Amino acid sequence: MAWKRQDSENRIGIAKGGSAWISRLRRITASVIMLEQSRRKQNASISIDLQLCSLRQAV
C-alpha cells in the first residue's frame, strides 16, 4: 500500500509546511488571475480594433 504511505506523508508535509504550501498556492492563484485579466484586456482591444476596421471599410 505505497499510496497510503504517500498520502500520510503528504498530510504530514502539509501540516508541517502548511503555511508555505498555502502561500505558494496563493501566488499561483494570483498569477492565474493576472493572466486572465490581461487576456480579457487583449480580447477587448482586439474587438475594438475589429470594430474600427469595419467602420473604416463602411466609410
mmCIF file of C-alpha atoms in Angstrom:
data_model
loop_
_atom_site.group_PDB
_atom_site.id
_atom_site.type_symbol
_atom_site.label_atom_id
_atom_site.label_comp_id
_atom_site.label_asym_id
_atom_site.label_seq_id
_atom_site.Cartn_x
_atom_site.Cartn_y
_atom_site.Cartn_z
ATOM 1 C CA MET A 1 0.000 0.000 0.000
ATOM 2 C CA ALA A 2 2.514 2.577 -1.132
ATOM 3 C CA TRP A 3 -0.174 5.113 -1.945
ATOM 4 C CA LYS A 4 -1.440 5.044 1.667
ATOM 5 C CA ARG A 5 2.050 5.811 2.954
ATOM 6 C CA GLN A 6 2.428 8.592 0.379
ATOM 7 C CA ASP A 7 -0.932 10.050 1.391
ATOM 8 C CA SER A 8 0.013 10.162 5.076
ATOM 9 C CA GLU A 9 3.407 11.673 4.190
ATOM 10 C CA ASN A 10 1.633 14.355 2.171
ATOM 11 C CA ARG A 11 -0.640 15.137 5.102
ATOM 12 C CA ILE A 12 2.330 15.408 7.449
ATOM 13 C CA GLY A 13 4.137 17.640 4.953
ATOM 14 C CA ILE A 14 1.125 19.895 4.611
ATOM 15 C CA ALA A 15 0.736 20.036 8.395
ATOM 16 C CA LYS A 16 4.431 20.920 8.879
ATOM 17 C CA GLY A 17 4.860 23.344 6.000
ATOM 18 C CA GLY A 18 1.220 24.248 5.541
ATOM 19 C CA SER A 19 1.769 27.981 5.503
ATOM 20 C CA ALA A 20 4.436 27.713 2.796
ATOM 21 C CA TRP A 21 2.181 25.463 0.739
ATOM 22 C CA ILE A 22 -0.773 27.845 1.131
ATOM 23 C CA SER A 23 1.317 30.890 0.211
ATOM 24 C CA ARG A 24 2.606 29.072 -2.888
ATOM 25 C CA LEU A 25 -0.988 28.261 -3.837
ATOM 26 C CA ARG A 26 -1.986 31.909 -3.320
ATOM 27 C CA ARG A 27 0.873 33.096 -5.554
ATOM 28 C CA ILE A 28 -0.162 30.659 -8.282
ATOM 29 C CA THR A 29 -3.795 31.761 -7.991
ATOM 30 C CA ALA A 30 -2.815 35.434 -8.163
ATOM 31 C CA SER A 31 -0.707 34.885 -11.273
ATOM 32 C CA VAL A 32 -3.544 32.970 -12.947
ATOM 33 C CA ILE A 33 -5.947 35.822 -12.162
ATOM 34 C CA MET A 34 -3.481 38.366 -13.596
ATOM 35 C CA LEU A 35 -3.080 36.294 -16.763
ATOM 36 C CA GLU A 36 -6.850 36.041 -17.144
ATOM 37 C CA GLN A 37 -7.263 39.810 -16.701
ATOM 38 C CA SER A 38 -4.576 40.592 -19.288
ATOM 39 C CA ARG A 39 -6.157 38.119 -21.696
ATOM 40 C CA ARG A 40 -9.519 39.861 -21.278
ATOM 41 C CA LYS A 41 -7.908 43.239 -21.970
ATOM 42 C CA GLN A 42 -6.278 41.865 -25.111
ATOM 43 C CA ASN A 43 -9.577 40.391 -26.275
ATOM 44 C CA ALA A 44 -11.300 43.727 -25.671
ATOM 45 C CA SER A 45 -8.651 45.628 -27.643
ATOM 46 C CA ILE A 46 -8.864 43.094 -30.481
ATOM 47 C CA SER A 47 -12.637 43.521 -30.687
ATOM 48 C CA ILE A 48 -12.244 47.327 -30.679
ATOM 49 C CA ASP A 49 -9.672 47.058 -33.484
ATOM 50 C CA LEU A 50 -12.042 44.884 -35.496
ATOM 51 C CA GLN A 51 -14.879 47.367 -34.976
ATOM 52 C CA LEU A 52 -12.645 50.237 -36.108
ATOM 53 C CA CYS A 53 -11.635 48.290 -39.217
ATOM 54 C CA SER A 54 -15.253 47.601 -40.107
ATOM 55 C CA LEU A 55 -16.111 51.280 -39.553
ATOM 56 C CA ARG A 56 -13.285 52.353 -41.858
ATOM 57 C CA GLN A 57 -14.483 49.943 -44.522
ATOM 58 C CA ALA A 58 -18.049 51.241 -44.194
ATOM 59 C CA VAL A 59 -16.839 54.834 -44.680
#
